[in-house]
PDB file of C-alpha atoms in Angstrom:
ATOM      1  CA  UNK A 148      -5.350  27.733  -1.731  1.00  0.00           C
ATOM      2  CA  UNK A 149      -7.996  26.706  -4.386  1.00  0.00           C
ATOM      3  CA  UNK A 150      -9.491  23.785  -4.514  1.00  0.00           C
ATOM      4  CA  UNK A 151      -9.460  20.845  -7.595  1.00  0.00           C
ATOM      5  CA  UNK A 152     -13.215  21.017  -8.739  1.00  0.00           C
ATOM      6  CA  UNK A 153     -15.060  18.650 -10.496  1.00  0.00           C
ATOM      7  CA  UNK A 154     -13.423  15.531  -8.848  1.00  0.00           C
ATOM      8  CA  UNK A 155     -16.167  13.291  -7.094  1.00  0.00           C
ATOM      9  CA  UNK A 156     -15.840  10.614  -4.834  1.00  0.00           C
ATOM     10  CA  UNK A 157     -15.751   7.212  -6.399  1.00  0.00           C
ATOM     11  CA  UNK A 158     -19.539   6.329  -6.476  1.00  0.00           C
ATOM     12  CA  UNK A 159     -20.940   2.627  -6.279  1.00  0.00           C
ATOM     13  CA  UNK A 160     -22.449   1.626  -9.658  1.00  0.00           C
ATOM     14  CA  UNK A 161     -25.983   2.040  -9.863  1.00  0.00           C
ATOM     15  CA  UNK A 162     -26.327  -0.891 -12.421  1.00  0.00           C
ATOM     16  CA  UNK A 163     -25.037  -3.011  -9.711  1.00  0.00           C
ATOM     17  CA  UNK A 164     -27.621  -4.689  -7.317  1.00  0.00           C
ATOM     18  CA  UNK A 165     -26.722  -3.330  -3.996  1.00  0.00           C
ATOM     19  CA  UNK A 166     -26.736  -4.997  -0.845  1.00  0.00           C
ATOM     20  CA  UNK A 167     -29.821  -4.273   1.851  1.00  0.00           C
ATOM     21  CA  UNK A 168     -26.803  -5.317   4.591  1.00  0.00           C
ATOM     22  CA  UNK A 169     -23.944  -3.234   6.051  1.00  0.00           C
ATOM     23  CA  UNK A 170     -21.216  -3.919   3.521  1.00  0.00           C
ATOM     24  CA  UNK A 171     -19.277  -4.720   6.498  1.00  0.00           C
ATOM     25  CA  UNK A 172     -21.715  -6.990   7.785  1.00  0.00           C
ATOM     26  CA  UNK A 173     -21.082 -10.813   7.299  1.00  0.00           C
ATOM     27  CA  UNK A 174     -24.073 -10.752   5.237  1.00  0.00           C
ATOM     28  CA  UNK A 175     -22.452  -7.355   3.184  1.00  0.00           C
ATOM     29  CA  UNK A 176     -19.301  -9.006   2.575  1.00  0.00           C
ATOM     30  CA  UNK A 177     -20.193 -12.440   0.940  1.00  0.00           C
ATOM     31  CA  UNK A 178     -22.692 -10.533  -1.330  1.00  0.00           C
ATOM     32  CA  UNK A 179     -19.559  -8.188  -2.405  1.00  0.00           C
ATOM     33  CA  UNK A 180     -18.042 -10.940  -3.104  1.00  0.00           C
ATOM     34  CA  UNK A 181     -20.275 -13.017  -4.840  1.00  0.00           C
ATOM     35  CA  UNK A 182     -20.568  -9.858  -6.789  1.00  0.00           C
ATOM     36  CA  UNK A 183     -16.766 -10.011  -7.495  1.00  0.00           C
ATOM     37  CA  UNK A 184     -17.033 -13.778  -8.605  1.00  0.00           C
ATOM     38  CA  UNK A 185     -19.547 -12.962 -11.280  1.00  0.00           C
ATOM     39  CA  UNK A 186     -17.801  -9.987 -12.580  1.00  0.00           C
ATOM     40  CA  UNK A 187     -15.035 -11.923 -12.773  1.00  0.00           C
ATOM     41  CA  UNK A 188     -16.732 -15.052 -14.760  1.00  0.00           C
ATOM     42  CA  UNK A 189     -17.911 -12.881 -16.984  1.00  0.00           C
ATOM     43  CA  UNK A 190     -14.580 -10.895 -17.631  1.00  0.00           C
ATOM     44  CA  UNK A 191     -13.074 -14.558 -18.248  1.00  0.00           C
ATOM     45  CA  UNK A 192     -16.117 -15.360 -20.562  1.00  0.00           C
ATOM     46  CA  UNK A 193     -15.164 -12.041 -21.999  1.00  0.00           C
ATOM     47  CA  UNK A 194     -11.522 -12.780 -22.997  1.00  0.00           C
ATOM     48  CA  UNK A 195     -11.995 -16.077 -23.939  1.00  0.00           C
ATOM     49  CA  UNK A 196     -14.285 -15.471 -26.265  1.00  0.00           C
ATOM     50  CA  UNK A 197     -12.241 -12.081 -27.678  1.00  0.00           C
ATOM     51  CA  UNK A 198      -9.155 -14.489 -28.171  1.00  0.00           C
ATOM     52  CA  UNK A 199     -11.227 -16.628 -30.196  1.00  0.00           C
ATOM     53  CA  UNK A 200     -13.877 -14.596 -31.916  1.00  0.00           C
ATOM     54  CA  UNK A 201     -12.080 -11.340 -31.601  1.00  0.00           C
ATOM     55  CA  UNK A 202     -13.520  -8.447 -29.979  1.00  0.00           C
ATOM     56  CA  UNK A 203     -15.546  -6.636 -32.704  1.00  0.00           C
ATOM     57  CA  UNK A 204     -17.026  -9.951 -33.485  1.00  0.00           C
ATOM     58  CA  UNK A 205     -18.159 -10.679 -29.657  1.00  0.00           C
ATOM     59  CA  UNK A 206     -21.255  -9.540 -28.058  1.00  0.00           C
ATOM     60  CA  UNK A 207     -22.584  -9.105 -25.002  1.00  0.00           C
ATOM     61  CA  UNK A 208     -25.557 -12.281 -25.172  1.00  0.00           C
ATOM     62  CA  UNK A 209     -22.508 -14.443 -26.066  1.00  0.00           C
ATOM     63  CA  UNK A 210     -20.561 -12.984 -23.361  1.00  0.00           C
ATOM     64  CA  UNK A 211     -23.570 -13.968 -21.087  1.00  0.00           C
ATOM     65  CA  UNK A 212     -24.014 -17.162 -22.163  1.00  0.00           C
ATOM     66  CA  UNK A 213     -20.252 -18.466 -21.982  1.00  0.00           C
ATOM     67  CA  UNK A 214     -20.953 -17.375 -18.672  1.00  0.00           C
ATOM     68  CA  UNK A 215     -24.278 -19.388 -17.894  1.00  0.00           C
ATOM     69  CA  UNK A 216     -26.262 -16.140 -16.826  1.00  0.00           C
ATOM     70  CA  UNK A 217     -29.051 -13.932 -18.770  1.00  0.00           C
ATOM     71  CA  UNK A 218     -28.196 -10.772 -20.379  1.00  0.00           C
ATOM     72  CA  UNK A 219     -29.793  -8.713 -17.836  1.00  0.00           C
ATOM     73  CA  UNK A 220     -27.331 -10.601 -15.520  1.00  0.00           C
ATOM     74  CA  UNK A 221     -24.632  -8.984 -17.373  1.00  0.00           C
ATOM     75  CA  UNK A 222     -26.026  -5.395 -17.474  1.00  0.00           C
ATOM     76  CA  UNK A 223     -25.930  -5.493 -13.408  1.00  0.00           C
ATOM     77  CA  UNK A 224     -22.338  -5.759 -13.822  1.00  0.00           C
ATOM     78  CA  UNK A 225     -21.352  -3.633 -16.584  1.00  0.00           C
ATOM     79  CA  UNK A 226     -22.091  -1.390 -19.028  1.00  0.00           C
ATOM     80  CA  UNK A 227     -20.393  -2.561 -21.931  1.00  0.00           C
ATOM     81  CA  UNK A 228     -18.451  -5.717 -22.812  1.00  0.00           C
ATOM     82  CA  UNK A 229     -15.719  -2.880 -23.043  1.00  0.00           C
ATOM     83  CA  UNK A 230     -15.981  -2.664 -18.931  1.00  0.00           C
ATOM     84  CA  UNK A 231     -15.664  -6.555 -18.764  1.00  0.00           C
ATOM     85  CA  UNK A 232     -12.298  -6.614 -19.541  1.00  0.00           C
ATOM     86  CA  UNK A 233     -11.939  -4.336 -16.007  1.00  0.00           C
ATOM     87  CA  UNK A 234     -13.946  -6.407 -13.445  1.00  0.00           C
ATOM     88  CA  UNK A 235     -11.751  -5.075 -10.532  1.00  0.00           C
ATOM     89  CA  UNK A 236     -11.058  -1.622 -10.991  1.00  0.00           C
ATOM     90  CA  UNK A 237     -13.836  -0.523  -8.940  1.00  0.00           C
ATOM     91  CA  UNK A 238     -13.292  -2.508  -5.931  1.00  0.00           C
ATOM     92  CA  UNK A 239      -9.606  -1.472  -6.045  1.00  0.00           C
ATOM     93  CA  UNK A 240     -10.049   2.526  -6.158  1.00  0.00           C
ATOM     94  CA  UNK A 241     -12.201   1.946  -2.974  1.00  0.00           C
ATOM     95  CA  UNK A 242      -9.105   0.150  -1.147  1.00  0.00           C
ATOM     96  CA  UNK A 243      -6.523   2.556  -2.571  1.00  0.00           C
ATOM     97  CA  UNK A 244      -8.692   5.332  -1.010  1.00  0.00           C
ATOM     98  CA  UNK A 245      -9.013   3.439   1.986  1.00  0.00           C
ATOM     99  CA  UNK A 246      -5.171   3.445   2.079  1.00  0.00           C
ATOM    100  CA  UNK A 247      -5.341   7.138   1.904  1.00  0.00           C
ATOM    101  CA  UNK A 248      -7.621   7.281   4.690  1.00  0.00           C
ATOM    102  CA  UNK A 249      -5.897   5.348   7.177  1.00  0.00           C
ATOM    103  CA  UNK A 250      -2.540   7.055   6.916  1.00  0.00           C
ATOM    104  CA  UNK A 251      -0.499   7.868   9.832  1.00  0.00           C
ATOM    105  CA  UNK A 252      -0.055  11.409  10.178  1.00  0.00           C
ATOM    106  CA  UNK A 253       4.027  11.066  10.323  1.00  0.00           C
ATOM    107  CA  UNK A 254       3.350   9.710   6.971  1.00  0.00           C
ATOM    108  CA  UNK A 255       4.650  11.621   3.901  1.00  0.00           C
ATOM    109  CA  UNK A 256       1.569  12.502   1.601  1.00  0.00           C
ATOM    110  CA  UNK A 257       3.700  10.978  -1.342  1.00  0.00           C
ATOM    111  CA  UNK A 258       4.231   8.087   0.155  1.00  0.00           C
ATOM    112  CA  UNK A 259       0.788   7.196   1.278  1.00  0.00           C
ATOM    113  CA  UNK A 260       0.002   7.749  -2.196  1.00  0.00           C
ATOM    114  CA  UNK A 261       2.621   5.244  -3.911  1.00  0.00           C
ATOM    115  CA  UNK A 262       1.162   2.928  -0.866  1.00  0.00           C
ATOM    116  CA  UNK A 263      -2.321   3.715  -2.589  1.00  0.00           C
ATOM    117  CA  UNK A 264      -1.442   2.469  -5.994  1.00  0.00           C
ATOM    118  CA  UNK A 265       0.473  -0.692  -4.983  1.00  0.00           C
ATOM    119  CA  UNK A 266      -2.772  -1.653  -4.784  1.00  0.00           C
ATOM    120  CA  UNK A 267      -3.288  -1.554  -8.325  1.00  0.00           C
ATOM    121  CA  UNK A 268      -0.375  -3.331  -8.772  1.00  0.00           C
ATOM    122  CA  UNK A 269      -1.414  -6.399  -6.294  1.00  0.00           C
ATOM    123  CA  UNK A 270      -4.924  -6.315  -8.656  1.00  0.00           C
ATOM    124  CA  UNK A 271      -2.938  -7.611 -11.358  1.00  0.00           C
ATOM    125  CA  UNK A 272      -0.168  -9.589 -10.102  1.00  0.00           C
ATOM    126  CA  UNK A 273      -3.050 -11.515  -8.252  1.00  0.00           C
ATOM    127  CA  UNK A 274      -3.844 -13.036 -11.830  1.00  0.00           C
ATOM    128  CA  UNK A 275      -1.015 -12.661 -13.788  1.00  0.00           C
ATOM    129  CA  UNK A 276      -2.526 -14.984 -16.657  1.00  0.00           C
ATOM    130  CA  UNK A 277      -4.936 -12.968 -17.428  1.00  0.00           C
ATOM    131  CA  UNK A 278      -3.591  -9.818 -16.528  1.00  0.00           C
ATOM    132  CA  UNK A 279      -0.922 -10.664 -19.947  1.00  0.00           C
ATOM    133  CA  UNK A 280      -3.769 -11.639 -22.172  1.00  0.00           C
ATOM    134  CA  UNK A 281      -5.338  -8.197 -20.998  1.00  0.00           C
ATOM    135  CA  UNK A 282      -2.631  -6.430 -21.880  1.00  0.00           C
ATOM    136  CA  UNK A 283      -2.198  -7.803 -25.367  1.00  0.00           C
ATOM    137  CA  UNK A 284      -5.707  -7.094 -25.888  1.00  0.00           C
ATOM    138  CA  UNK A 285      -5.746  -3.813 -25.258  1.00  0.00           C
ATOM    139  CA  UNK A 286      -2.575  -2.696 -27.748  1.00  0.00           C
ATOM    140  CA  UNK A 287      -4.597  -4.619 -30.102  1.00  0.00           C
ATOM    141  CA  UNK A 288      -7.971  -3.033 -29.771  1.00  0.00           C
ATOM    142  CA  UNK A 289      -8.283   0.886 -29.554  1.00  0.00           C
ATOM    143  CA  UNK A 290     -11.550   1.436 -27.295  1.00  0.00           C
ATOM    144  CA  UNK A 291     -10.470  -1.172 -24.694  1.00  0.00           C
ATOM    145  CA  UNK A 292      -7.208   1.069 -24.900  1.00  0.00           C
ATOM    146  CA  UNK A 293      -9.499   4.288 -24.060  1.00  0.00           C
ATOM    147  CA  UNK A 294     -11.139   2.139 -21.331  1.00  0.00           C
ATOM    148  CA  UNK A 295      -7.786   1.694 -19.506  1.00  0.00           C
ATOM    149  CA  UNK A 296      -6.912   5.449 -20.033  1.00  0.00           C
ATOM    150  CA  UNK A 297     -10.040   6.321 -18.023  1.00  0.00           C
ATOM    151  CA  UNK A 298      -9.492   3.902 -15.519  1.00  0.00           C
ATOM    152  CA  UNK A 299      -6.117   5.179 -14.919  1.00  0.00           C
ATOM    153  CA  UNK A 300      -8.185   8.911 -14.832  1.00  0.00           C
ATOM    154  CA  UNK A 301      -9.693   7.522 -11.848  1.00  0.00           C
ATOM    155  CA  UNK A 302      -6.425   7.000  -9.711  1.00  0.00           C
ATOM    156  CA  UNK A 303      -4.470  10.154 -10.637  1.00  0.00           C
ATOM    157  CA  UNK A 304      -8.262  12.212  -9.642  1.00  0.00           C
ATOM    158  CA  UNK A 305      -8.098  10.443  -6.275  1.00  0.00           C
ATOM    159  CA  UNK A 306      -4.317  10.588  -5.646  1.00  0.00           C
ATOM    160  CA  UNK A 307      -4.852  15.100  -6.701  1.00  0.00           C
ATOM    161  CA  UNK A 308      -7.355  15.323  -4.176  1.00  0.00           C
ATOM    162  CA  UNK A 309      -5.563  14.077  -1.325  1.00  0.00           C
ATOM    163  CA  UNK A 310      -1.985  15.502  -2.245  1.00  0.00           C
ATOM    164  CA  UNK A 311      -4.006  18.726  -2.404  1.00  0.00           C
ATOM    165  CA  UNK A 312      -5.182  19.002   1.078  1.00  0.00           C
ATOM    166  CA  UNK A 313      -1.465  18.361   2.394  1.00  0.00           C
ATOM    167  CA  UNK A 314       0.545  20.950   1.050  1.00  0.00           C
ATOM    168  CA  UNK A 315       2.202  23.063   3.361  1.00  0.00           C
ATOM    169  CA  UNK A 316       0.692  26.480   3.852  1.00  0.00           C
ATOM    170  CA  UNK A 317       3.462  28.415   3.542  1.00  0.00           C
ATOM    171  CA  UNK A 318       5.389  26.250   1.157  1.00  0.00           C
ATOM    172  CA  UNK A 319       4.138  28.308  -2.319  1.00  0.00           C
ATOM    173  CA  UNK A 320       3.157  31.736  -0.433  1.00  0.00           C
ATOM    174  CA  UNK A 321       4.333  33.524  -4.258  1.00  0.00           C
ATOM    175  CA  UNK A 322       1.682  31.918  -5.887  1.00  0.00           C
ATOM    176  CA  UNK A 323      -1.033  29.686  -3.844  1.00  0.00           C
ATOM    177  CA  UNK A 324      -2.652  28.705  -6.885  1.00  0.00           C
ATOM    178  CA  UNK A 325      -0.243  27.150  -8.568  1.00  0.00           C
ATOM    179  CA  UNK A 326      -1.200  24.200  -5.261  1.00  0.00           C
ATOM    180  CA  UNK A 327      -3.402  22.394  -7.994  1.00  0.00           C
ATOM    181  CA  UNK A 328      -1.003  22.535 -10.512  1.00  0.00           C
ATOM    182  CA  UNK A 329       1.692  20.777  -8.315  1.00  0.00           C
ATOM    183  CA  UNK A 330      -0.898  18.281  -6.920  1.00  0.00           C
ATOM    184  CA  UNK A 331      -1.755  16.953 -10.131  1.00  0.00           C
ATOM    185  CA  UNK A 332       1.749  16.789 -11.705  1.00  0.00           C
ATOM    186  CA  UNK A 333       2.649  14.832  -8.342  1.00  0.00           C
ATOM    187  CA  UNK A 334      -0.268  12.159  -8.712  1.00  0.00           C
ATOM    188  CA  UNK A 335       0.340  11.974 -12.748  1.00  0.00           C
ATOM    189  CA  UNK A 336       4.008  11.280 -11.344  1.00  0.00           C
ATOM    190  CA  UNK A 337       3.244   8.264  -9.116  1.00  0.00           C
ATOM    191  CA  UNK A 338       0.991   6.878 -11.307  1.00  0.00           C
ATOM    192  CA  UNK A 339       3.025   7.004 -14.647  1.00  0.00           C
ATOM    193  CA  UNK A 340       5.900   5.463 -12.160  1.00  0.00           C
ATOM    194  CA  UNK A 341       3.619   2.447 -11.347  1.00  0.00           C
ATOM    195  CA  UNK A 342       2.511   2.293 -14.797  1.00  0.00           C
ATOM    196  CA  UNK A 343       6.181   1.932 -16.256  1.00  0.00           C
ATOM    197  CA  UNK A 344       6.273  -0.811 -13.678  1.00  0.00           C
ATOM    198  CA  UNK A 345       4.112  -2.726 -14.589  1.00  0.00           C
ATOM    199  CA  UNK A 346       3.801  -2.752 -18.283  1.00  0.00           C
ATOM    200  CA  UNK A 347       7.804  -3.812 -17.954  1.00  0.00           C
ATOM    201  CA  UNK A 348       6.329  -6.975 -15.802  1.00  0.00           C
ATOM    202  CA  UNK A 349       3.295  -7.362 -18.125  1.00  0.00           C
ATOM    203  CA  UNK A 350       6.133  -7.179 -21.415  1.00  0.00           C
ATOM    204  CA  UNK A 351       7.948 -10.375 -19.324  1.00  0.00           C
ATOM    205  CA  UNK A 352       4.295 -12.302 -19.076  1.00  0.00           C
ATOM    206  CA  UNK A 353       3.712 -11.522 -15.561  1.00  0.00           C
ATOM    207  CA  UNK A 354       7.364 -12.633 -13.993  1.00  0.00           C
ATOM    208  CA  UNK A 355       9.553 -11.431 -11.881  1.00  0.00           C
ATOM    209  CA  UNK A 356       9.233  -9.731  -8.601  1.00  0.00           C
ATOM    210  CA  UNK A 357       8.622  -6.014  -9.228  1.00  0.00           C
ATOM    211  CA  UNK A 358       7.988  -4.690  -5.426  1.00  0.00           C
ATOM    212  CA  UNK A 359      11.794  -3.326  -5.738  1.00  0.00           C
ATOM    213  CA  UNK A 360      11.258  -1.544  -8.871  1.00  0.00           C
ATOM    214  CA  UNK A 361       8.227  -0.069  -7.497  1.00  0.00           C
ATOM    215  CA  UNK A 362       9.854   1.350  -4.671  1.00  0.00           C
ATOM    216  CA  UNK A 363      13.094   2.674  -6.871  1.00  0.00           C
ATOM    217  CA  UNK A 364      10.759   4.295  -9.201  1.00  0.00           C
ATOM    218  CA  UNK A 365       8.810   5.473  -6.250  1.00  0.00           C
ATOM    219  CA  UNK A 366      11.746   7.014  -4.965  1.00  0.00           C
ATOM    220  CA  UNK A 367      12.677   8.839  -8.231  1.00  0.00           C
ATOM    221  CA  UNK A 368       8.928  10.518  -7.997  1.00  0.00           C
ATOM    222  CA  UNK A 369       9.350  11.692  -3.860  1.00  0.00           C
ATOM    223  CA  UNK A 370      13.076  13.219  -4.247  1.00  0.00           C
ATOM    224  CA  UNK A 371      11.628  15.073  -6.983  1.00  0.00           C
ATOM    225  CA  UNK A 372       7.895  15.972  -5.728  1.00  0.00           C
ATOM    226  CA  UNK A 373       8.278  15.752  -2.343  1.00  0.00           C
ATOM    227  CA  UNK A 374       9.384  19.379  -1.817  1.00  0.00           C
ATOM    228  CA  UNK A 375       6.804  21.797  -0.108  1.00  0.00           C
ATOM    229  CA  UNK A 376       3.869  18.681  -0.165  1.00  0.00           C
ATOM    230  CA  UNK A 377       3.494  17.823   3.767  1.00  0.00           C
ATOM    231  CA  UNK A 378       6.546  19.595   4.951  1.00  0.00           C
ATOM    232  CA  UNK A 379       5.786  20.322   8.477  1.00  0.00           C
ATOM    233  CA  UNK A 380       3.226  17.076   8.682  1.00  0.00           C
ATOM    234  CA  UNK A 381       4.721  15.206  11.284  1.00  0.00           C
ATOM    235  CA  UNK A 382       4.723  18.120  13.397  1.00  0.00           C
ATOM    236  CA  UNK A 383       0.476  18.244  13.029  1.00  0.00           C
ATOM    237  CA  UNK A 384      -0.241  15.252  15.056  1.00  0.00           C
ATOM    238  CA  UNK A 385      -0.968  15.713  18.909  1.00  0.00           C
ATOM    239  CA  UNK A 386       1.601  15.319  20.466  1.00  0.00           C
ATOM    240  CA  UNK A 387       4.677  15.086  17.960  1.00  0.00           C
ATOM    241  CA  UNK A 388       7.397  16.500  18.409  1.00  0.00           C
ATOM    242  CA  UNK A 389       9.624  18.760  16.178  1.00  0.00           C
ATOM    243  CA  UNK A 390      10.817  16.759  13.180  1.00  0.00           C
ATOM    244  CA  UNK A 391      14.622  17.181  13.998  1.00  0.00           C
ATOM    245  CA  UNK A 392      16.906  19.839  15.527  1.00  0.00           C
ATOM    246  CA  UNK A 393      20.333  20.772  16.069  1.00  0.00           C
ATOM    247  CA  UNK A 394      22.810  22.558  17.589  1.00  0.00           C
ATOM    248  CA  UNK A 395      26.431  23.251  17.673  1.00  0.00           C
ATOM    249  CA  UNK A 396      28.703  22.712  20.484  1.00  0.00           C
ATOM    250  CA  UNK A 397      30.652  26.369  21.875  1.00  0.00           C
ATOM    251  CA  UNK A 398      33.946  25.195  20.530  1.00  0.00           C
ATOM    252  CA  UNK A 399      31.875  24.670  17.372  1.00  0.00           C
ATOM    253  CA  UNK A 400      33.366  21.330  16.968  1.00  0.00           C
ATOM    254  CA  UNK A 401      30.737  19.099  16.834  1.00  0.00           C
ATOM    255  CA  UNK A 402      27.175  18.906  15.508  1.00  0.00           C
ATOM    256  CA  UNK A 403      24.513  17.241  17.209  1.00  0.00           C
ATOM    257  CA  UNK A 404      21.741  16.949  15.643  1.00  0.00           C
ATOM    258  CA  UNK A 405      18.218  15.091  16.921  1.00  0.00           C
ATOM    259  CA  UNK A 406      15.420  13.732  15.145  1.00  0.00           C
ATOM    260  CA  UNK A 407      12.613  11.795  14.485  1.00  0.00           C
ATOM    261  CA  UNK A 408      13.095   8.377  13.175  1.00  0.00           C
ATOM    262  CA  UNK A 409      10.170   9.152  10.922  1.00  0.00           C
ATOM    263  CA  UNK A 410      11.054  12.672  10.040  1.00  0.00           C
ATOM    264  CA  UNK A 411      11.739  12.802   6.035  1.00  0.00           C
ATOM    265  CA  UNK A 412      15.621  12.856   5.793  1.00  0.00           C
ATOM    266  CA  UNK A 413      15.516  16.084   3.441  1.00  0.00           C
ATOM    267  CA  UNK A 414      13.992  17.711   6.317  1.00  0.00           C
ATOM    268  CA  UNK A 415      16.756  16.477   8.820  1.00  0.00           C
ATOM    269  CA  UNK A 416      19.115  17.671   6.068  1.00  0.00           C
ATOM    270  CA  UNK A 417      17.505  21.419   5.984  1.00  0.00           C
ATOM    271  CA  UNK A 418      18.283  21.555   9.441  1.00  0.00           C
ATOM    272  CA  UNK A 419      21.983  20.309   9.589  1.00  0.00           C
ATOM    273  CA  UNK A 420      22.376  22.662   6.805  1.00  0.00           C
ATOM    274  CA  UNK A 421      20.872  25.656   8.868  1.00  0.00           C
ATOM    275  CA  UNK A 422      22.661  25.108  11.743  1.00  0.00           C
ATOM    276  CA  UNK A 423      26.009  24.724  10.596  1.00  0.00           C
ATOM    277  CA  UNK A 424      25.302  28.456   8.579  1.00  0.00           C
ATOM    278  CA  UNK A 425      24.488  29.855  12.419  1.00  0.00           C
ATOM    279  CA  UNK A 426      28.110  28.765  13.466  1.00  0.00           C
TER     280      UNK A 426
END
C-alpha cells in the first residue's frame, strides 16, 4: 500500500508569538487563548469594516486600528486581511485531529472522521452572526472565496491521511494502489457532506438545528464508503473479540447469530449472509 505524499502535519504559525509554557500548562492555555481573543477582535474589526468600506477598499492599518492594536500586532496573527476573515480555522484542524487521535479502536475510520469535522461545524454555529455575514462575504468577494477553498484543503488532507492507514489489508488485494485513490474520494465525501450542511444552515441565517442532517448526510457517505476502509478493525484491539458469528441449528431451522454491539451492522450482515449459504 502506498502512501499519500506531500501531506504535512498541521504546523503552528510561525508569525504567531508562541508560548515559552507547555500549551497545556495553565500558563499555555490562557496565552492560547488570549491569542484566540485577538484574532478574533481583529476578524470582527475585519468584517465590520468590509461591510462598510468593502473589502478592496479596507486595509490592513485600518483593520488594526478598529481593533486598538499596531500593525505589527496584526502581522502576528495573520498574513493577510484575507486570513482575518478565518481566525479559527487553525485552532479547529488541531481539535479535529485530536478527534482522530483519540478514537476507540471499535470505532469505524469513517465515523471518527465525520466526528472530526463536526468540529468544524460547532466553529461556526458557536457564532452564528458572524458566521452569515462571512458567508455573504465570501460569494461576494472571489479571493476570500479561494481562502475558504484552501481551508477546506486542509480538512480533506487530514481526514486522507488517517482513512489511509485503516484500510483493510486484504480489502483491494487486485490493485493496492488504488488505497489512495479511495482514501481521498472518502475524505472529499465527508467533507462535501458537512459542507452541504452547513451552507443549507448558513442560506437560513444560522437557524435551525442541523446535528440530524449531519448525521443523515453522514450516513449517506459510510453506506457508500465504508466498504473495505477498517473492515476487520474491531477485531485489532487486545482483547476483542470476533465482530459477530453465526451458526445454524442441525434441523437448520433457526439462525443464531452473535455479535458485537459495536460491530458495523454490514459486517453482522456478511455473516448472516454466509452462514445461511453453508446450510
Amino acid at each position: 500500500m502506498q502512501y499519500v505524499q506531500g501531506m504535512p502535519q498541521p504546523a503552528k504559525s510561525s508569525r504567531t508569538s508562541a508560548p515559552t509554557e507547555a500549551p497545556d500548562s495553565p500558563a499555555g492555555s490562557r496565552a492560547a487563548a488570549q491569542r484566540l481573543k485577538m484574532r478574533r477582535e481583529l476578524a470582527a474589526a475585519a468584517m465590520e469594516l468590509f461591510a462598510t468600506k468593502g473589502y478592496e477598499a479596507t486595509t490592513v492599518d485600518e483593520i488594526a486600528a478598529r481593533a486598538g492594536v499596531a500593525r505589527r500586532t496584526f502581522f502576528r496573527h495573520f498574513r493577510s486581511k484575507e486570513e482575518a476573515i478565518f481566525p479559527d480555522h487553525d485552532d479547529t484542524l488541531i481539535r479535529a485531529e485530536a478527534v482522530l487521535n483519540a478514537a476507540p479502536a471499535h470505532e469505524h475510520p469513517l465515523d471518527t472522521v465525520c466526528r472530526g469535522i463536526k468540529e468544524v461545524m460547532k466553529m461556526y454555529a458557536a457564532r452564528p452572526e458572524i458566521s452569515v455575514a462571512r458567508y455573504k462575504l465570501t460569494r461576494e468577494v472571489p479571493t476570500l472565496r479561494e481562502a475558504e477553498i484552501a481551508s477546506v484543503a486542509r480538512y480533506e488532507r487530514l481526514f486522507t491521511r488517517y482513512l489511509l492507514g485503516h484500510f483493510d489489508e486484504h480489502a483491494h488485494d487486485d490493485d493496492a494502489n488504488d488505497d489512495p485513490l479511495l482514501a481521498e474520494v472518502a475524505a472529499s465525501a465527508v467533507v462535501t457532506a458537512h459542507n452541504h450542511v452547513l451552507r443549507r444552515w448558513l442560506r437560513a441565517g444560522g437557524q435551525g438545528e442541523v446535528e440530524a442532517q449531519l448525521d443523515h448526510a453522514f450516513a449517506i457517505v459510510r453506506k457508500t464508503f465504508g466498504t473495505g476502509i477498517g473492515a476487520g478493525r474491531v477485531g485489532a484491539a487486545a482483547g476483542a473479540s470476533t465482530p459477530a458469528s453465526a451458526a445454524v441449528s442441525a434441523h437448520g431451522e433457526v439462525l443464531v447469530t452473535v455479535a458485537r454491539t459495536d460491530a458495523p451492522l454490514d459486517e453482522v450482515m456478511r455473516t448472516i449472509e454466509q452462514a445461511l449459504k453453508e446450510r
